[in-house]
Amino acid sequence: MNFAQLPAVDAVSVPADGLVLDVREADEWAAGHVEGALHVPMSDFVARFGEVTEAVADGRRAYVMCRVGGRSAQVTQYLVQQGIDAVNVDGGMLAWEGAGRPMVTDNGTEPFVL
């Protein structure tokens, strides 16, 4: 699959108030995620697509993220084909963590990238 035309940004370029769409699985999300992110695992994506369209209904850009960028690239490509303003976050959560961007957990433990 060719992602050459896929819109992408690096982790440091995601605005603090940007809509982050995290497509990782539940165990990865639980380990650590971006505060305020919308969590729709890639495995549930088609079934929960309405949640995504609702989140971007006002024309917001979706910053799609997974662990390293492969799954999010596929989801970003799908969203763009649906006419949604979406960009892949290069390097995913590993790049986010590496850039020192904040992460949280739902249970208050120290966040990490699984």
XYZ file of C-alpha atoms in Angstrom:
114
model
C 0.000 0.000 0.000
C 1.326 3.441 -0.879
C 0.951 6.239 1.647
C 3.021 8.776 -0.304
C 0.128 11.219 -0.686
C -1.007 10.797 2.910
C -1.152 14.059 4.868
C 1.066 13.783 7.932
C 2.472 15.931 10.737
C 5.037 15.279 13.425
C 4.047 14.977 17.080
C 5.331 18.430 18.027
C 3.048 20.029 15.414
C -0.217 18.707 16.891
C -1.950 21.691 18.532
C -2.661 21.378 22.253
C -6.391 21.663 21.540
C -6.263 19.413 18.461
C -8.595 16.450 18.103
C -6.369 13.406 18.560
C -7.939 10.193 17.296
C -6.201 7.242 18.960
C -6.751 4.005 17.024
C -4.701 1.725 19.308
C -6.230 -1.183 21.192
C -7.591 -0.944 24.746
C -4.450 -2.244 26.493
C -2.288 0.291 24.655
C -4.713 3.114 25.523
C -4.769 2.064 29.192
C -0.951 2.242 29.403
C -0.902 5.895 28.360
C -2.676 8.272 25.993
C -3.124 11.900 25.024
C -5.501 13.673 27.388
C -8.818 14.403 25.704
C -8.121 12.058 22.786
C -10.956 10.173 21.130
C -10.260 6.451 21.495
C -11.656 4.353 18.635
C -9.573 1.182 18.195
C -8.857 0.296 14.576
C -10.574 -3.075 15.174
C -13.828 -1.217 16.055
C -13.374 1.599 13.578
C -16.048 0.825 11.008
C -18.633 0.027 13.699
C -17.857 3.264 15.577
C -17.317 5.506 12.538
C -20.285 7.673 13.597
C -18.387 8.792 16.713
C -15.570 10.007 14.501
C -17.822 11.883 12.064
C -19.591 13.486 15.032
C -16.260 14.641 16.496
C -15.225 16.290 13.210
C -18.688 17.596 12.275
C -17.584 21.196 12.819
C -14.776 20.758 10.294
C -12.125 19.975 12.891
C -9.000 18.236 11.694
C -8.423 14.772 13.128
C -4.850 13.963 14.175
C -4.776 10.169 13.847
C -2.364 8.269 16.068
C -1.329 4.720 16.869
C 1.915 3.378 18.358
C 4.280 4.085 15.448
C 2.127 5.239 12.538
C 1.136 2.179 10.501
C -2.439 1.614 11.688
C -3.081 5.348 11.870
C -1.873 5.740 8.272
C -4.515 3.241 7.135
C -7.241 4.999 9.142
C -6.096 8.424 7.915
C -6.273 7.211 4.319
C -9.806 5.936 4.924
C -10.915 9.220 6.538
C -9.455 11.313 3.722
C -11.309 9.125 1.200
C -14.511 9.948 3.140
C -13.789 13.665 2.727
C -12.681 14.192 6.333
C -9.770 16.497 7.171
C -7.394 13.985 8.761
C -3.627 13.782 9.126
C -1.421 10.940 10.294
C 0.836 11.681 13.271
C 4.273 10.485 12.107
C 5.879 8.133 14.599
C 2.686 7.839 16.639
C 2.730 7.663 20.412
C 6.432 6.774 20.480
C 7.211 10.090 18.763
C 4.711 11.889 21.033
C 6.452 10.505 24.118
C 9.878 11.202 22.604
C 8.888 14.833 22.009
C 7.986 15.162 25.677
C 4.304 15.748 24.944
C 2.005 15.064 27.924
C 0.346 11.687 28.429
C -2.178 10.468 30.993
C -3.777 7.238 32.192
C -7.352 6.729 33.353
C -6.228 5.202 36.649
C -3.548 7.704 37.661
C -0.540 5.418 37.132
C 2.586 6.647 35.357
C 1.792 6.680 31.619
C 3.957 4.840 29.119
C 3.709 3.677 25.506
C 2.889 -0.017 25.244
